[in-house]
Amino acid sequence: KNGFEADLALRDQENAQKLVKGQIDLWASGDPAGRYLAKQEGVSGLQTVLRFNEAKLYLALNKDTPDEVVERLQKALEQMRQE
């Protein structure tokens, strides 16, 4: 519609490879999740060209979750933000 042709993918991470191969021109994905998925596919150097909106996300854990698990999750989240 309107001059665009949608290309469907079963898994979002497939779009990272499609972008590199020139099969698609744009990949709309959440950040940092999109960068993480791309990294898992060996794709780096992606740039945000358009931001649709922003949403605050929260991670809730059971109050009995061990402190070391919380610390590992927090470190992983901080690492994703830096990438």
Short mmCIF file of C-alpha atoms in Angstrom, two decimals:
data_model
loop_
_atom_site.label_atom_id
_atom_site.label_comp_id
_atom_site.label_asym_id
_atom_site.label_seq_id
_atom_site.Cartn_x
_atom_site.Cartn_y
_atom_site.Cartn_z
CA LYS A 1 0.00 0.00 0.00
CA ASN A 2 1.25 3.52 -0.79
CA GLY A 3 4.26 2.16 -2.72
CA PHE A 4 5.49 -0.15 0.02
CA GLU A 5 5.68 -3.91 -0.11
CA ALA A 6 5.67 -5.74 3.21
CA ASP A 7 8.04 -8.66 3.67
CA LEU A 8 6.90 -11.01 6.42
CA ALA A 9 9.24 -12.95 8.71
CA LEU A 10 8.45 -15.71 11.18
CA ARG A 11 11.18 -14.53 13.56
CA ASP A 12 12.16 -10.88 14.03
CA GLN A 13 15.88 -11.70 14.01
CA GLU A 14 15.56 -12.86 10.38
CA ASN A 15 15.06 -9.21 9.47
CA ALA A 16 18.61 -8.30 10.52
CA GLN A 17 20.04 -10.62 7.85
CA LYS A 18 17.46 -9.45 5.30
CA LEU A 19 18.56 -5.86 5.92
CA VAL A 20 22.24 -6.71 5.40
CA LYS A 21 21.49 -8.68 2.22
CA GLY A 22 19.45 -5.80 0.79
CA GLN A 23 16.24 -7.83 0.81
CA ILE A 24 14.52 -5.13 2.88
CA ASP A 25 15.15 -1.39 3.22
CA LEU A 26 13.82 -0.83 6.72
CA TRP A 27 13.45 -2.93 9.84
CA ALA A 28 11.03 -1.59 12.45
CA SER A 29 12.00 -3.11 15.77
CA GLY A 30 12.24 -2.19 19.41
CA ASP A 31 15.50 -0.92 20.83
CA PRO A 32 17.55 -2.38 22.53
CA ALA A 33 15.86 -5.68 21.64
CA GLY A 34 16.43 -5.15 17.90
CA ARG A 35 20.14 -4.52 18.41
CA TYR A 36 20.36 -7.61 20.60
CA LEU A 37 18.63 -9.77 17.97
CA ALA A 38 20.91 -8.37 15.27
CA LYS A 39 23.99 -9.11 17.38
CA GLN A 40 22.81 -12.71 17.80
CA GLU A 41 22.72 -12.92 13.99
CA GLY A 42 26.22 -11.41 13.67
CA VAL A 43 24.94 -8.04 12.44
CA SER A 44 26.40 -4.83 13.88
CA GLY A 45 26.55 -1.16 13.00
CA LEU A 46 22.80 -0.60 12.78
CA GLN A 47 21.60 2.97 13.17
CA THR A 48 18.26 4.30 14.33
CA VAL A 49 16.83 6.40 11.50
CA LEU A 50 13.33 7.00 12.81
CA ARG A 51 11.87 6.74 16.28
CA PHE A 52 8.14 6.03 16.28
CA ASN A 53 7.56 6.46 20.00
CA GLU A 54 9.06 5.63 23.33
CA ALA A 55 7.71 3.40 26.04
CA LYS A 56 9.01 2.72 29.50
CA LEU A 57 9.33 -0.97 30.23
CA TYR A 58 9.65 -2.58 33.61
CA LEU A 59 10.82 -5.97 34.79
CA ALA A 60 9.02 -7.43 37.79
CA LEU A 61 10.41 -10.34 39.75
CA ASN A 62 9.10 -12.49 42.54
CA LYS A 63 10.05 -11.01 45.92
CA ASP A 64 11.84 -14.28 46.73
CA THR A 65 14.15 -14.03 43.71
CA PRO A 66 17.76 -14.38 44.94
CA ASP A 67 19.83 -11.18 44.97
CA GLU A 68 22.45 -12.71 42.64
CA VAL A 69 19.76 -13.34 39.98
CA VAL A 70 18.57 -9.73 40.28
CA GLU A 71 22.16 -8.48 39.96
CA ARG A 72 22.79 -10.62 36.85
CA LEU A 73 19.60 -9.36 35.22
CA GLN A 74 20.50 -5.75 36.06
CA LYS A 75 23.99 -6.13 34.57
CA ALA A 76 22.56 -7.70 31.40
CA LEU A 77 20.08 -4.84 31.06
CA GLU A 78 22.83 -2.24 31.51
CA GLN A 79 24.95 -4.00 28.89
CA MET A 80 22.04 -3.98 26.41
CA ARG A 81 21.55 -0.25 27.00
CA GLN A 82 25.22 0.44 26.22
CA GLU A 83 25.05 -1.47 22.95
#
